[in-house]
């Protein structure tokens, strides 16, 4: 026993020493810009969100290209989606923001006057190439601050095998059809559920968004919050009906997250339908476990289907002497062979008009691409949304519980939105 | 045998040396020796504490940008927060349940492991493994084990003749906190067991022998000899457990990440959500909650020490 302890102490000390040297060797290579002319930044830092395991590889390659083209160094830090809010907040709190930050929100940063606008750092040709819907969502107070890096649009995924077993010949186009089809799949038994509905805190605002735009609702109408509009209450009541009255969803939809909940269930072949996007296709194609197809989202009354989309942003922080390097970054990123390569590798959708043409040949993406120019986005151009989104994530799920009250939940969110903006 | 001689040798040799150096040292030399420790304390304890208090008195934008002094607003917002009562109740249940269950289970396990039996070493290793694994990985593993659709726990349960529905361990409000507590106990037991095992091994055999000669039964021996002599180890491990469980973030956060709102948050996870996940997204308010949290732990430990000191004095009287 005594010898054992001594060895373990030795091992620990050795591990500690190794750890310390490893830590000591990690830093120190950040500021070797001795030959900088007139104080121009020679090294700029990018903090990027990790979309997949390939994200780091793309940015590293991009940094090499950036170095070759401009002579500047791009310091790349890739952060997981769960940590990026915390990391970016800490950096800004310490007065040390990155030069470029990749995030799903930008308006609060623009409001705090931390960002360059497109007038400062984007070439006119690049700006003209961006799809207008994304320019609109990236514009705060009349100026473009949120440069879109990629986009996604949602659509209805359905399990062809379950549909066949339930005797359904075509995907639903109205909510009534949807409800009937979900009931038929649930009736198959064996643990099958009609619809996997993720209204847990991970991304409930996205799940609700695609439903509400297909009922003619929206988060904001004519510049004013319309979270508790009659249309939206009707939509949430319908979702609650699916969960509580019809019981055609998975257990506890208000406490199910998207990635490890709804997608996992659909991926295991137990869910008839789920709202997905192109990265889910990529995942399902790889595992080949489910025979699925993608269809436009059904609308409430059978009118033209609407798509809800998401875009993320690359924003640039105003720092002394970094303007030219940042501009060069954007010039290079929006080169078709950079931005489209990235988007294609990650399985997302383009943000530029040239990208739309390039991706036109991808058959699997056709269902999204047609709707992309008219996509509905969440009001990311309003700094108030950054808080409303979090409030929605923490509260919406309770509305679809057996004792949930959609009207009350949406009223509370509306009140919070109005008091915050 | 060899262990006890070693233990006696330590103080015996060091005492004269200490007496000798005291004459020769000036305050500066002492400071030189204490320097590294003081620097460490300054950097790891004092600096973050000052930064925390400073942050709690500042107003922050949602982006993390400091906007200016906030006075005591952040503290007021924490006290007035509608979820505070729920969070405090959850924290109290979490800490008390995990610490008590851990203590009881560890006491039994330590007793068992102090006996000689074949394969004891393997059992001891098996028990330390949960402690060696990363808490996040353990917690994540349990979310998979307890999953409603794919979890092994439910597959086994449903196979039982009298269970026809899976149990939503992490989503059903009746089971959520209990499930989190169970995992909390699972990860706390190894450390406490080993502290108590060390305490048991330190009780000399002749005390037991004397008791047996005087005709004491096993239960009597346990209550009158083992428990009193184990008291120091018990109280140290309880205090450490209280602090450790109070501050435990990964288990509660990971097992609760699917649940919206704050109904199963402890003060620590609530603090994190206030800073980064909830609609408040306010670093200042989170820092204020952090200050409250430190005070809360100090109060809990003080109460525990006061109560146990009272109890041991009564015992001795």
XYZ file of C-alpha atoms in Angstrom:
738
model
C 0.000 0.000 0.000
C 2.780 2.425 0.980
C 4.691 1.745 -2.211
C 1.563 2.197 -4.230
C 0.975 5.667 -2.815
C 4.543 6.682 -3.443
C 4.354 5.602 -7.086
C 1.111 7.405 -7.600
C 2.560 10.577 -6.106
C 5.489 10.233 -8.496
C 3.164 9.750 -11.422
C 1.135 12.771 -10.391
C 4.214 14.955 -10.041
C 5.469 13.832 -13.399
C 2.098 14.496 -14.998
C 2.012 17.908 -13.388
C 5.487 18.747 -14.676
C 4.550 17.630 -18.173
C 1.343 19.615 -17.961
C 3.193 22.728 -16.877
C 5.763 22.494 -19.648
C 2.974 21.878 -22.117
C 1.199 24.970 -20.860
C 4.413 26.960 -20.940
C 5.058 26.008 -24.541
C 1.592 26.916 -25.747
C 1.703 30.686 -25.562
C 4.266 33.170 -26.695
C 3.866 32.867 -30.442
C 1.170 35.523 -30.690
C 2.915 38.854 -31.093
C 5.875 38.639 -33.439
C 4.793 41.504 -35.649
C 8.001 43.492 -35.275
C 8.194 44.723 -38.867
C 4.652 46.193 -38.934
C 4.529 49.409 -40.892
C 2.757 52.456 -39.424
C 1.197 50.415 -36.624
C -0.952 48.255 -38.920
C -2.019 44.985 -37.355
C -0.080 42.098 -38.806
C -1.895 39.479 -36.803
C -5.650 39.380 -36.474
C -7.646 36.926 -34.437
C -10.689 34.966 -35.567
C -12.992 33.253 -33.066
C -15.168 30.870 -35.068
C -18.049 28.612 -34.089
C -17.561 24.883 -34.595
C -20.176 23.655 -37.053
C -18.596 20.240 -37.462
C -15.315 18.436 -36.998
C -14.211 19.873 -40.352
C -14.553 23.517 -39.301
C -11.056 23.840 -37.885
C -9.490 22.343 -40.990
C -11.241 24.860 -43.241
C -10.178 27.878 -41.196
C -6.597 26.637 -40.920
C -6.434 26.310 -44.673
C -8.064 29.693 -45.007
C -5.414 31.201 -42.711
C -2.686 29.855 -44.991
C -4.356 31.393 -48.030
C -4.822 34.644 -46.136
C -1.145 34.724 -45.197
C -0.078 34.040 -48.773
C -2.315 36.776 -50.155
C -1.825 39.540 -47.623
C 1.233 38.669 -45.580
C -0.917 39.009 -42.436
C -1.285 36.213 -39.926
C -4.741 34.948 -39.023
C -4.877 33.506 -35.539
C -7.719 30.953 -35.587
C -9.612 29.814 -32.505
C -12.526 27.429 -33.061
C -15.003 27.227 -30.164
C -17.936 24.845 -29.708
C -21.452 26.289 -29.902
C -22.083 25.521 -26.234
C -19.132 27.644 -25.126
C -18.949 30.443 -27.661
C -21.378 32.821 -25.917
C -19.438 32.489 -22.722
C -16.036 32.871 -24.399
C -16.974 35.913 -26.456
C -18.644 37.571 -23.478
C -15.542 36.983 -21.353
C -13.251 38.381 -24.039
C -15.299 41.573 -24.325
C -15.612 41.853 -20.563
C -11.823 41.799 -20.344
C -11.516 44.437 -23.045
C -9.893 41.953 -25.386
C -12.330 41.082 -28.191
C -11.178 39.136 -31.239
C -10.890 40.965 -34.562
C -13.485 38.719 -36.200
C -16.201 36.830 -34.343
C -18.493 34.186 -35.829
C -21.805 34.018 -33.949
C -25.574 33.734 -34.434
C -26.230 37.258 -33.154
C -24.668 40.649 -33.818
C -27.166 43.436 -33.122
C -26.293 43.868 -29.430
C -22.646 44.221 -30.383
C -23.531 46.842 -33.008
C -25.673 48.637 -30.433
C -22.699 48.739 -28.054
C -20.742 50.396 -30.886
C -18.118 47.665 -30.975
C -18.337 46.753 -34.678
C -17.216 47.965 -38.059
C -20.052 48.428 -40.532
C -19.883 47.194 -44.111
C -19.049 50.787 -45.166
C -15.714 50.423 -43.355
C -14.645 46.900 -44.196
C -16.648 45.429 -47.089
C -15.891 46.014 -50.773
C -18.991 47.180 -52.715
C -18.725 44.192 -55.063
C -18.853 41.784 -52.130
C -21.800 43.573 -50.549
C -23.746 43.534 -53.837
C -23.287 39.785 -54.096
C -25.005 39.047 -50.752
C -28.583 37.740 -50.914
C -30.888 40.690 -49.995
C -32.780 38.758 -47.276
C -29.514 38.295 -45.376
C -28.422 41.893 -45.917
C -31.722 42.920 -44.362
C -31.268 40.686 -41.328
C -27.656 41.868 -40.936
C -28.594 45.545 -40.982
C -28.914 47.477 -37.742
C -29.829 51.183 -37.756
C -29.455 51.430 -41.509
C -25.964 49.919 -41.693
C -24.836 46.377 -42.405
C -22.910 45.018 -39.414
C -23.724 41.312 -39.546
C -21.945 39.790 -42.532
C -23.568 36.387 -43.149
C -21.152 33.434 -43.226
C -23.624 30.706 -44.180
C -27.313 29.934 -43.945
C -29.728 27.112 -43.448
C -33.391 26.637 -44.212
C -35.753 24.182 -42.584
C -37.973 21.646 -44.252
C -40.099 18.658 -43.282
C -38.277 15.329 -43.124
C -40.431 12.209 -43.212
C -39.690 8.525 -42.784
C -40.741 6.819 -46.027
C -40.935 3.375 -44.480
C -43.247 4.461 -41.655
C -45.359 6.476 -44.086
C -45.751 3.419 -46.290
C -46.669 1.202 -43.351
C -49.265 3.742 -42.239
C -50.686 3.928 -45.748
C -49.744 7.548 -46.406
C -48.966 8.213 -50.064
C -47.700 11.804 -50.033
C -46.278 14.217 -47.447
C -48.884 16.549 -45.887
C -49.518 20.001 -47.315
C -51.968 21.303 -44.711
C -51.963 21.132 -40.935
C -55.080 18.984 -41.005
C -53.259 16.471 -43.216
C -50.235 16.722 -40.980
C -52.276 15.916 -37.883
C -54.010 12.988 -39.614
C -50.696 11.581 -40.881
C -49.059 11.932 -37.483
C -51.983 10.046 -35.940
C -51.637 7.243 -38.482
C -47.919 6.837 -37.774
C -48.460 6.883 -34.002
C -51.191 4.275 -34.420
C -48.587 1.871 -35.820
C -47.491 1.350 -32.215
C -44.168 -0.255 -31.375
C -42.840 2.993 -29.928
C -43.312 4.912 -33.153
C -44.329 8.546 -32.841
C -45.891 10.700 -35.527
C -43.847 13.830 -35.058
C -40.641 14.573 -33.118
C -41.113 18.074 -31.704
C -38.088 19.712 -30.020
C -39.382 22.588 -27.873
C -36.641 22.254 -25.255
C -34.236 25.100 -24.485
C -31.657 24.304 -27.175
C -33.517 25.890 -30.070
C -37.259 26.125 -29.371
C -37.400 29.507 -31.109
C -36.470 27.792 -34.399
C -39.058 25.024 -34.057
C -41.791 27.535 -33.235
C -40.654 29.877 -36.028
C -41.223 27.440 -38.857
C -44.706 26.653 -37.558
C -45.728 30.251 -37.033
C -44.599 31.479 -40.465
C -46.736 28.758 -42.013
C -49.752 30.209 -40.216
C -49.071 33.742 -41.429
C -47.610 34.838 -38.097
C -44.288 36.433 -37.201
C -42.219 37.538 -34.212
C -42.441 41.165 -35.286
C -45.047 42.854 -37.497
C -44.501 46.337 -38.930
C -41.613 46.974 -36.565
C -43.561 45.997 -33.433
C -43.370 42.796 -31.417
C -46.269 40.486 -32.272
C -45.300 37.441 -30.244
C -48.770 36.981 -28.731
C -50.715 37.713 -31.908
C -53.871 35.663 -32.460
C -52.099 33.702 -35.233
C -49.183 32.792 -32.973
C -51.414 31.725 -30.093
C -53.358 29.581 -32.558
C -50.075 28.024 -33.749
C -48.862 27.204 -30.257
C -52.297 25.807 -29.359
C -52.015 23.514 -32.380
C -48.590 22.302 -31.210
C -49.970 21.701 -27.730
C -52.873 19.773 -29.243
C -50.444 17.518 -31.123
C -48.536 16.857 -27.905
C -51.263 16.635 -25.261
C -54.610 15.847 -26.910
C -53.535 13.822 -29.944
C -50.428 12.414 -28.236
C -48.686 12.062 -31.596
C -45.362 13.554 -30.484
C -42.556 12.015 -28.488
C -42.741 12.050 -24.721
C -42.324 15.517 -23.142
C -41.738 17.678 -26.276
C -41.270 20.778 -24.138
C -38.201 19.137 -22.627
C -36.681 17.647 -25.750
C -33.694 19.247 -27.396
C -33.091 19.099 -31.107
C -29.748 17.403 -31.586
C -29.780 14.657 -28.966
C -33.585 14.446 -28.751
C -35.683 14.923 -31.878
C -32.946 14.275 -34.449
C -31.760 11.219 -32.550
C -35.284 9.818 -32.475
C -35.807 10.413 -36.194
C -32.362 8.959 -36.867
C -33.338 5.785 -35.003
C -36.323 5.341 -37.342
C -38.941 5.791 -34.614
C -40.341 9.161 -35.693
C -42.573 9.736 -38.714
C -41.678 13.379 -39.194
C -39.255 16.012 -37.936
C -38.303 19.514 -39.026
C -34.729 19.304 -40.256
C -32.147 21.063 -42.367
C -29.387 20.100 -44.784
C -26.784 19.058 -42.146
C -29.321 16.485 -40.878
C -29.530 15.081 -44.418
C -25.761 14.772 -44.487
C -25.829 12.912 -41.163
C -28.650 10.573 -42.217
C -27.022 9.873 -45.588
C -23.874 8.851 -43.779
C -25.549 6.485 -41.314
C -28.007 5.125 -43.927
C -30.237 3.897 -41.079
C -33.401 5.680 -42.201
C -35.153 5.820 -45.548
C -36.313 9.429 -45.570
C -37.417 12.195 -47.903
C -37.625 15.959 -47.576
C -40.715 18.016 -48.348
C -41.776 21.641 -47.922
C -43.324 22.443 -44.548
C -47.153 22.171 -44.620
C -49.035 25.424 -44.161
C -52.070 25.877 -41.940
C -54.580 26.334 -44.753
C -52.742 24.792 -47.690
C -51.410 28.099 -49.056
C -47.852 28.325 -50.411
C -45.380 26.771 -47.939
C -43.067 29.179 -46.147
C -39.531 28.459 -45.027
C -37.829 29.552 -41.896
C -34.093 30.053 -42.142
C -31.105 30.862 -40.028
C -27.966 32.698 -40.887
C -24.913 33.191 -38.733
C -22.606 36.162 -38.859
C -18.975 37.160 -39.153
C -18.663 40.483 -37.354
C -15.569 42.634 -37.110
C -14.547 44.487 -33.968
C -13.227 48.035 -34.176
C -9.653 47.903 -32.959
C -6.860 50.330 -33.641
C -5.041 49.575 -36.879
C -6.895 46.385 -37.840
C -9.221 47.842 -40.481
C -7.178 46.922 -43.557
C -6.455 43.419 -42.325
C -10.156 42.887 -41.566
C -11.145 44.171 -44.997
C -8.686 41.775 -46.599
C -10.241 38.974 -44.531
C -13.728 39.645 -45.912
C -12.417 40.072 -49.469
C -10.877 36.638 -49.274
C -13.749 34.926 -47.405
C -16.357 35.973 -49.962
C -14.287 34.631 -52.882
C -16.556 31.938 -54.357
C -13.945 29.228 -53.885
C -13.678 30.040 -50.156
C -17.207 30.748 -48.968
C -18.834 28.078 -51.127
C -16.252 25.456 -50.228
C -16.895 26.116 -46.560
C -20.668 26.028 -46.926
C -20.567 22.870 -48.998
C -18.276 21.083 -46.555
C -20.518 21.999 -43.622
C -23.689 21.011 -45.487
C -25.310 24.455 -45.270
C -26.742 26.875 -47.821
C -25.173 29.818 -49.665
C -25.429 33.461 -48.656
C -24.338 34.992 -51.969
C -26.042 35.249 -55.336
C -23.091 33.551 -57.022
C -23.413 30.823 -54.403
C -27.063 30.293 -55.344
C -26.041 29.682 -58.965
C -23.177 27.408 -57.962
C -25.368 25.268 -55.707
C -28.226 25.085 -58.210
C -26.829 21.796 -59.526
C -27.055 20.109 -56.106
C -30.232 18.088 -56.362
C -30.517 17.383 -52.651
C -30.585 21.097 -51.911
C -33.258 22.017 -54.459
C -36.071 21.978 -51.902
C -34.262 24.624 -49.835
C -32.715 26.722 -52.605
C -36.028 27.595 -54.241
C -37.301 29.115 -51.046
C -34.039 30.682 -49.854
C -34.473 34.162 -51.400
C -37.860 34.497 -49.658
C -36.785 32.843 -46.440
C -38.237 34.044 -43.109
C -35.580 34.885 -40.573
C -35.861 35.699 -36.890
C -35.518 39.442 -36.155
C -31.756 39.292 -35.517
C -31.500 42.947 -36.596
C -33.181 43.988 -33.341
C -30.845 43.887 -30.304
C -33.951 43.143 -28.237
C -34.251 39.781 -30.016
C -30.993 38.626 -28.409
C -32.812 38.625 -25.063
C -36.222 37.576 -26.392
C -34.609 34.534 -28.004
C -33.175 33.431 -24.647
C -36.508 34.044 -22.916
C -38.272 31.960 -25.575
C -35.758 29.126 -25.119
C -36.312 29.072 -21.351
C -40.115 29.367 -21.430
C -41.747 28.119 -24.618
C -41.513 24.436 -23.730
C -43.820 24.840 -20.723
C -46.692 25.736 -23.092
C -46.930 22.210 -24.514
C -46.996 20.451 -21.134
C -50.377 18.959 -20.087
C -51.032 21.975 -17.839
C -49.410 24.416 -20.269
C -51.112 27.638 -21.274
C -49.958 28.892 -24.728
C -51.766 32.229 -24.408
C -50.187 32.962 -21.033
C -46.682 31.942 -22.111
C -46.812 34.106 -25.245
C -48.330 37.039 -23.317
C -45.430 36.894 -20.861
C -42.891 36.777 -23.691
C -44.599 39.695 -25.446
C -44.476 41.716 -22.250
C -40.818 40.899 -21.738
C -39.992 41.859 -25.337
C -41.825 45.185 -25.056
C -40.185 46.125 -21.777
C -36.742 45.210 -23.067
C -36.623 47.148 -26.319
C 3.512 -1.253 12.454
C 6.016 0.499 10.219
C 3.475 3.165 9.426
C 2.992 4.169 13.046
C 6.723 4.440 13.725
C 7.053 6.651 10.674
C 4.282 8.865 11.897
C 5.958 9.298 15.261
C 9.326 9.963 13.718
C 8.059 12.970 11.780
C 7.333 15.465 14.562
C 10.185 14.177 16.741
C 12.874 15.084 14.238
C 11.367 18.281 13.011
C 10.793 19.894 16.399
C 14.408 20.675 17.312
C 15.111 21.951 13.800
C 12.232 24.374 13.989
C 13.454 25.681 17.332
C 16.924 26.225 15.913
C 15.876 28.164 12.847
C 13.619 30.526 14.731
C 16.617 32.240 16.306
C 18.443 32.705 13.038
C 15.638 33.857 10.740
C 14.633 37.407 10.144
C 11.154 38.273 8.862
C 12.499 38.657 5.320
C 13.766 35.137 5.100
C 10.431 33.882 6.335
C 8.741 35.952 3.641
C 11.055 34.420 1.052
C 9.927 30.955 2.084
C 6.280 31.957 2.215
C 6.521 33.951 -1.015
C 5.437 31.300 -3.531
C 2.508 30.257 -1.366
C 1.439 33.862 -0.842
C 1.690 34.560 -4.573
C -0.415 31.498 -5.289
C -3.042 32.522 -2.739
C -3.023 36.051 -4.126
C -3.447 34.885 -7.689
C -5.869 32.046 -7.165
C -7.960 33.242 -4.217
C -7.688 36.980 -3.597
C -7.588 38.287 -7.168
C -10.649 36.359 -8.410
C -12.560 37.274 -5.247
C -11.845 40.977 -5.777
C -12.746 40.667 -9.485
C -16.003 38.930 -8.550
C -17.029 41.657 -6.119
C -16.030 44.343 -8.620
C -18.090 42.685 -11.366
C -21.083 42.397 -9.034
C -21.019 46.177 -8.541
C -20.909 46.943 -12.284
C -23.501 47.251 -14.998
C -22.876 45.058 -18.051
C -24.361 44.978 -21.523
C -25.638 41.668 -22.904
C -22.425 41.503 -24.959
C -20.272 41.519 -21.801
C -19.254 45.175 -22.190
C -18.950 47.026 -18.887
C -21.134 50.123 -18.995
C -20.413 51.632 -15.609
C -20.998 51.243 -11.879
C -24.302 49.692 -10.847
C -24.278 50.237 -7.104
C -26.232 47.456 -5.435
C -28.679 46.998 -8.335
C -27.322 43.562 -9.241
C -27.810 42.297 -5.690
C -31.342 43.700 -5.659
C -32.139 41.974 -8.952
C -30.922 38.645 -7.585
C -33.020 38.954 -4.429
C -36.091 40.025 -6.395
C -35.726 37.301 -9.049
C -38.881 35.183 -9.222
C -36.894 31.927 -9.452
C -34.780 32.556 -6.339
C -37.042 30.602 -3.957
C -37.171 27.549 -6.226
C -33.411 27.642 -6.758
C -32.671 27.873 -3.037
C -35.057 25.010 -2.267
C -33.497 22.829 -4.986
C -30.013 23.668 -3.689
C -30.941 22.747 -0.120
C -32.491 19.416 -1.181
C -29.557 18.676 -3.483
C -26.862 19.359 -0.885
C -28.567 17.715 2.089
C -29.696 14.627 0.159
C -26.401 14.045 -1.624
C -24.256 14.585 1.482
C -26.369 12.396 3.776
C -26.742 9.568 1.257
C -23.052 9.755 0.370
C -22.068 9.568 4.042
C -24.289 6.565 4.760
C -23.226 4.620 1.681
C -19.561 5.494 2.166
C -19.625 4.433 5.810
C -20.924 1.010 4.838
C -18.532 0.696 1.906
C -15.503 1.766 3.949
C -16.410 -0.756 6.633
C -16.655 -3.452 3.984
C -13.384 -2.483 2.302
C -11.473 -2.460 5.588
C -12.097 -6.194 5.948
C -9.699 -8.723 4.463
C -11.154 -10.664 1.576
C -10.098 -12.125 -1.741
C -10.135 -9.559 -4.532
C -10.261 -6.600 -2.173
C -7.796 -4.678 -4.285
C -10.010 -4.980 -7.355
C -13.062 -3.802 -5.479
C -11.102 -0.827 -4.179
C -10.014 0.046 -7.725
C -13.541 -0.349 -9.040
C -14.824 2.089 -6.460
C -12.262 4.776 -7.241
C -12.959 4.721 -10.999
C -16.048 6.997 -10.944
C -13.933 9.526 -9.115
C -11.163 9.418 -11.682
C -13.515 9.926 -14.646
C -14.359 13.436 -15.755
C -17.623 14.646 -14.230
C -18.958 15.874 -17.547
C -18.327 12.526 -19.188
C -19.961 10.691 -16.293
C -22.967 13.008 -16.361
C -23.299 12.722 -20.130
C -23.127 8.956 -19.827
C -26.000 9.019 -17.370
C -28.139 11.139 -19.711
C -27.726 8.303 -22.210
C -28.348 5.550 -19.647
C -31.498 7.281 -18.381
C -32.863 8.328 -21.780
C -36.590 7.761 -22.277
C -36.279 6.081 -25.667
C -32.748 4.695 -25.932
C -31.611 4.357 -22.298
C -30.551 1.009 -20.865
C -32.255 1.799 -17.560
C -35.630 1.988 -19.264
C -35.004 -1.039 -21.457
C -34.438 -3.041 -18.272
C -37.387 -1.472 -16.471
C -39.839 -2.192 -19.264
C -38.660 -5.800 -19.335
C -40.006 -6.157 -15.790
C -43.486 -7.712 -15.645
C -45.102 -4.867 -13.665
C -43.699 -1.900 -15.655
C -45.340 -1.145 -18.995
C -44.209 2.456 -19.598
C -40.658 3.826 -19.629
C -39.848 6.370 -16.921
C -38.783 9.846 -18.006
C -36.034 10.135 -15.397
C -34.709 13.487 -16.568
C -37.844 15.128 -17.995
C -40.614 14.174 -15.553
C -40.602 16.692 -12.701
C -41.299 13.960 -10.159
C -38.057 12.135 -10.980
C -35.678 14.798 -12.279
C -34.178 15.963 -9.003
C -34.040 12.432 -7.590
C -32.145 11.245 -10.682
C -29.689 14.123 -10.411
C -29.184 13.383 -6.707
C -28.516 9.714 -7.466
C -25.789 10.619 -9.957
C -24.417 13.174 -7.491
C -24.121 10.437 -4.856
C -22.490 8.104 -7.369
C -19.683 10.569 -8.091
C -19.211 11.660 -4.443
C -19.019 8.229 -2.828
C -15.455 7.254 -3.901
C -13.669 10.186 -2.294
C -15.607 10.005 0.964
C -15.194 6.227 1.123
C -11.438 6.580 0.888
C -11.275 9.281 3.548
C -13.356 7.095 5.886
C -11.305 4.023 5.001
C -8.164 5.867 6.030
C -9.931 6.861 9.242
C -10.931 3.239 9.937
C -7.397 1.991 9.300
C -6.066 4.523 11.805
C -8.096 3.009 14.671
C -5.682 0.762 16.560
C -6.614 -2.908 16.855
C -5.938 -3.117 20.612
C -8.938 -0.866 21.340
C -11.188 -3.403 19.629
C -9.425 -6.240 21.405
C -9.983 -4.597 24.781
C -13.647 -4.037 23.971
C -14.098 -7.640 22.943
C -12.441 -8.871 26.149
C -14.839 -6.662 28.120
C -17.675 -8.484 26.331
C -18.984 -5.786 23.971
C -21.235 -6.908 21.094
C -20.555 -5.885 17.505
C -23.182 -3.100 17.434
C -21.922 -1.778 20.761
C -18.336 -1.795 19.462
C -19.424 0.084 16.363
C -21.414 2.717 18.243
C -19.077 3.225 21.204
C -15.662 2.787 19.558
C -15.674 2.954 15.771
C -17.984 5.945 15.329
C -16.398 8.186 18.037
C -12.873 7.398 16.819
C -13.992 7.994 13.248
C -15.457 11.402 14.145
C -12.542 13.504 12.823
C -12.574 11.721 9.452
C -16.368 11.987 9.336
C -16.460 15.682 10.010
C -13.632 16.498 7.585
C -15.246 14.528 4.788
C -18.670 16.032 5.538
C -17.362 19.590 5.361
C -15.477 18.836 2.147
C -18.544 17.139 0.696
C -20.816 20.044 1.546
C -18.512 22.473 -0.259
C -17.920 20.110 -3.144
C -21.590 19.264 -3.659
C -22.645 22.885 -3.282
C -20.238 23.921 -6.012
C -20.853 20.945 -8.254
C -21.739 22.265 -11.694
C -21.325 19.530 -14.350
C -23.702 16.921 -12.911
C -26.647 19.248 -12.324
C -26.136 21.205 -15.525
C -25.650 18.279 -17.880
C -28.510 16.163 -16.547
C -30.829 19.174 -16.543
C -29.911 20.682 -19.910
C -33.128 19.601 -21.626
C -35.389 21.302 -19.101
C -36.384 24.886 -19.783
C -36.622 27.400 -16.967
C -35.026 27.108 -13.526
C -37.113 24.459 -11.796
C -34.173 22.095 -11.216
C -31.269 24.523 -10.954
C -28.982 24.881 -7.962
C -27.416 28.243 -7.149
C -24.334 27.337 -9.180
C -26.105 26.393 -12.426
C -28.525 29.277 -11.923
C -25.538 31.622 -11.727
C -24.207 30.256 -15.005
C -27.578 30.603 -16.716
C -27.947 34.183 -15.473
C -24.632 35.045 -17.108
C -24.936 33.175 -20.399
C -28.193 31.300 -21.027
C -31.241 33.047 -19.573
C -32.953 36.180 -20.839
C -31.057 38.178 -18.223
C -27.675 37.310 -19.759
C -26.077 39.656 -17.264
C -22.525 39.120 -16.011
C -23.001 41.601 -13.169
C -26.097 39.917 -11.826
C -24.406 36.551 -12.089
C -21.435 37.878 -10.124
C -23.791 39.143 -7.414
C -25.366 35.678 -7.271
C -21.812 34.317 -6.984
C -21.093 36.495 -3.957
C -24.312 35.277 -2.338
C -23.254 31.729 -3.111
C -19.931 32.072 -1.299
C -21.724 33.503 1.732
C -24.247 30.670 1.591
C -21.521 28.004 1.629
C -19.710 29.705 4.495
C -22.967 29.855 6.445
C -23.776 26.194 5.753
C -20.329 25.015 6.844
C -20.424 27.226 9.959
C -23.808 25.831 10.942
C -22.580 22.281 10.393
C -19.455 22.825 12.492
C -21.448 24.501 15.253
C -23.946 21.640 15.368
C -21.355 18.852 15.323
C -19.144 20.567 17.886
C -22.140 20.815 20.168
C -22.865 17.132 19.589
C -19.325 15.921 20.320
C -19.143 17.997 23.486
C -22.406 16.444 24.627
C -21.003 13.016 23.864
C -17.920 13.643 25.939
C -19.862 15.075 28.884
